[in-house]
Amino acid sequence: VSSKMASKEKKEVVIPKTPADLQRMKLEKLMKNPDKMAPIPDRPKDRKHPTAPEFVRDVMGSSAGAGSGEFHVYRGYRRRELFRQKHLDEHAKKESQATEF
């Protein structure tokens, strides 16, 4: 029992003060046993984005004298439409690459 206590007392808890210290500690831990395999994480999977809608509701018309609040509504519509077009383009590009392969 006393040997366990002695080993716990000998272990110093070192708190890294900088990111460089943290990296140095990780490298030292890794190099303690060079025969041990280093963990290499798998590549992250593609996120599943929501499917793009076929048509957009609430299309703004051209009305004279629109208020200042309408600009922000227009920006939201425009942002969603650009995201939808980008999503469709990426999907078409992936399909074309898959068919080429």
Coordinates of C-alpha atoms in Angstrom, one line a residue:
V1 CA 0.0 0.0 0.0
S2 CA 2.8 2.4 0.8
S3 CA 4.4 1.9 -2.7
K4 CA 1.2 3.1 -4.3
M5 CA 1.2 6.2 -2.1
A6 CA 4.8 6.8 -2.9
S7 CA 4.1 6.6 -6.6
K8 CA 1.2 9.0 -6.3
E9 CA 3.4 11.5 -4.4
K10 CA 6.2 11.3 -7.0
K11 CA 3.8 12.2 -9.8
E12 CA 3.7 15.9 -10.3
V13 CA 0.7 17.5 -11.8
V14 CA 2.0 19.8 -14.5
I15 CA -0.4 22.4 -15.8
P16 CA 0.6 23.8 -19.3
K17 CA 0.8 27.5 -19.3
T18 CA 1.0 28.0 -23.1
P19 CA -0.2 26.1 -26.1
A20 CA 3.5 25.3 -26.8
D21 CA 3.8 23.6 -23.4
L22 CA 0.7 21.6 -24.0
Q23 CA 2.0 20.4 -27.4
R24 CA 5.4 19.6 -25.8
M25 CA 3.7 17.5 -23.1
K26 CA 1.7 15.6 -25.7
L27 CA 4.8 14.9 -27.8
E28 CA 6.7 13.8 -24.7
K29 CA 3.9 11.4 -23.8
L30 CA 3.8 10.1 -27.3
M31 CA 7.6 9.6 -27.4
K32 CA 7.7 7.7 -24.1
N33 CA 6.6 4.5 -25.9
P34 CA 7.5 4.9 -29.7
D35 CA 6.3 1.3 -30.4
K36 CA 2.8 2.2 -29.4
M37 CA 0.5 3.2 -32.3
A38 CA -0.5 6.8 -32.4
P39 CA -4.2 7.5 -32.7
I40 CA -5.1 9.0 -36.0
P41 CA -8.8 10.1 -36.2
D42 CA -10.9 9.2 -39.2
R43 CA -11.8 11.9 -41.8
P44 CA -15.0 13.7 -40.9
K45 CA -18.0 12.6 -42.9
D46 CA -19.9 15.0 -45.1
R47 CA -22.6 16.8 -43.3
K48 CA -26.1 16.2 -44.6
H49 CA -27.5 19.5 -45.5
P50 CA -31.2 20.0 -45.8
T51 CA -32.5 19.4 -49.3
A52 CA -33.1 22.5 -51.4
P53 CA -36.7 23.5 -51.9
E54 CA -37.9 23.4 -55.5
F55 CA -39.5 26.8 -55.4
V56 CA -39.4 29.7 -53.1
R57 CA -42.5 31.1 -51.4
D58 CA -43.0 34.7 -50.5
V59 CA -41.3 36.1 -53.6
M60 CA -41.1 39.8 -53.2
G61 CA -42.6 41.9 -55.9
S62 CA -41.4 45.2 -57.1
S63 CA -43.4 47.7 -55.1
A64 CA -42.6 51.4 -55.0
G65 CA -42.1 52.9 -51.6
A66 CA -41.0 49.8 -49.8
G67 CA -40.1 50.5 -46.2
S68 CA -36.6 50.3 -44.7
G69 CA -37.5 47.0 -43.0
E70 CA -38.1 45.3 -46.4
F71 CA -34.3 45.4 -47.1
H72 CA -33.6 42.9 -44.4
V73 CA -36.4 40.7 -45.6
Y74 CA -34.9 40.9 -49.1
R75 CA -31.4 40.0 -47.7
G76 CA -32.8 36.9 -46.0
Y77 CA -34.6 35.8 -49.2
R78 CA -31.4 36.4 -51.2
R79 CA -29.2 34.5 -48.7
R80 CA -31.5 31.5 -48.8
E81 CA -31.7 31.5 -52.6
L82 CA -27.9 31.7 -52.9
F83 CA -27.6 28.8 -50.4
R84 CA -30.2 26.8 -52.4
Q85 CA -28.3 27.4 -55.7
K86 CA -24.9 26.5 -54.1
H87 CA -26.4 23.3 -52.7
L88 CA -27.8 22.3 -56.1
D89 CA -24.5 23.1 -57.8
E90 CA -22.5 21.0 -55.3
H91 CA -25.0 18.2 -55.6
A92 CA -24.7 18.2 -59.4
K93 CA -20.9 18.4 -59.3
K94 CA -20.8 15.4 -56.9
E95 CA -23.1 13.4 -59.2
S96 CA -21.0 14.3 -62.3
Q97 CA -17.8 13.2 -60.5
A98 CA -19.5 9.9 -59.4
T99 CA -20.6 9.2 -63.0
E100 CA -17.1 10.0 -64.4
F101 CA -15.5 7.6 -61.9

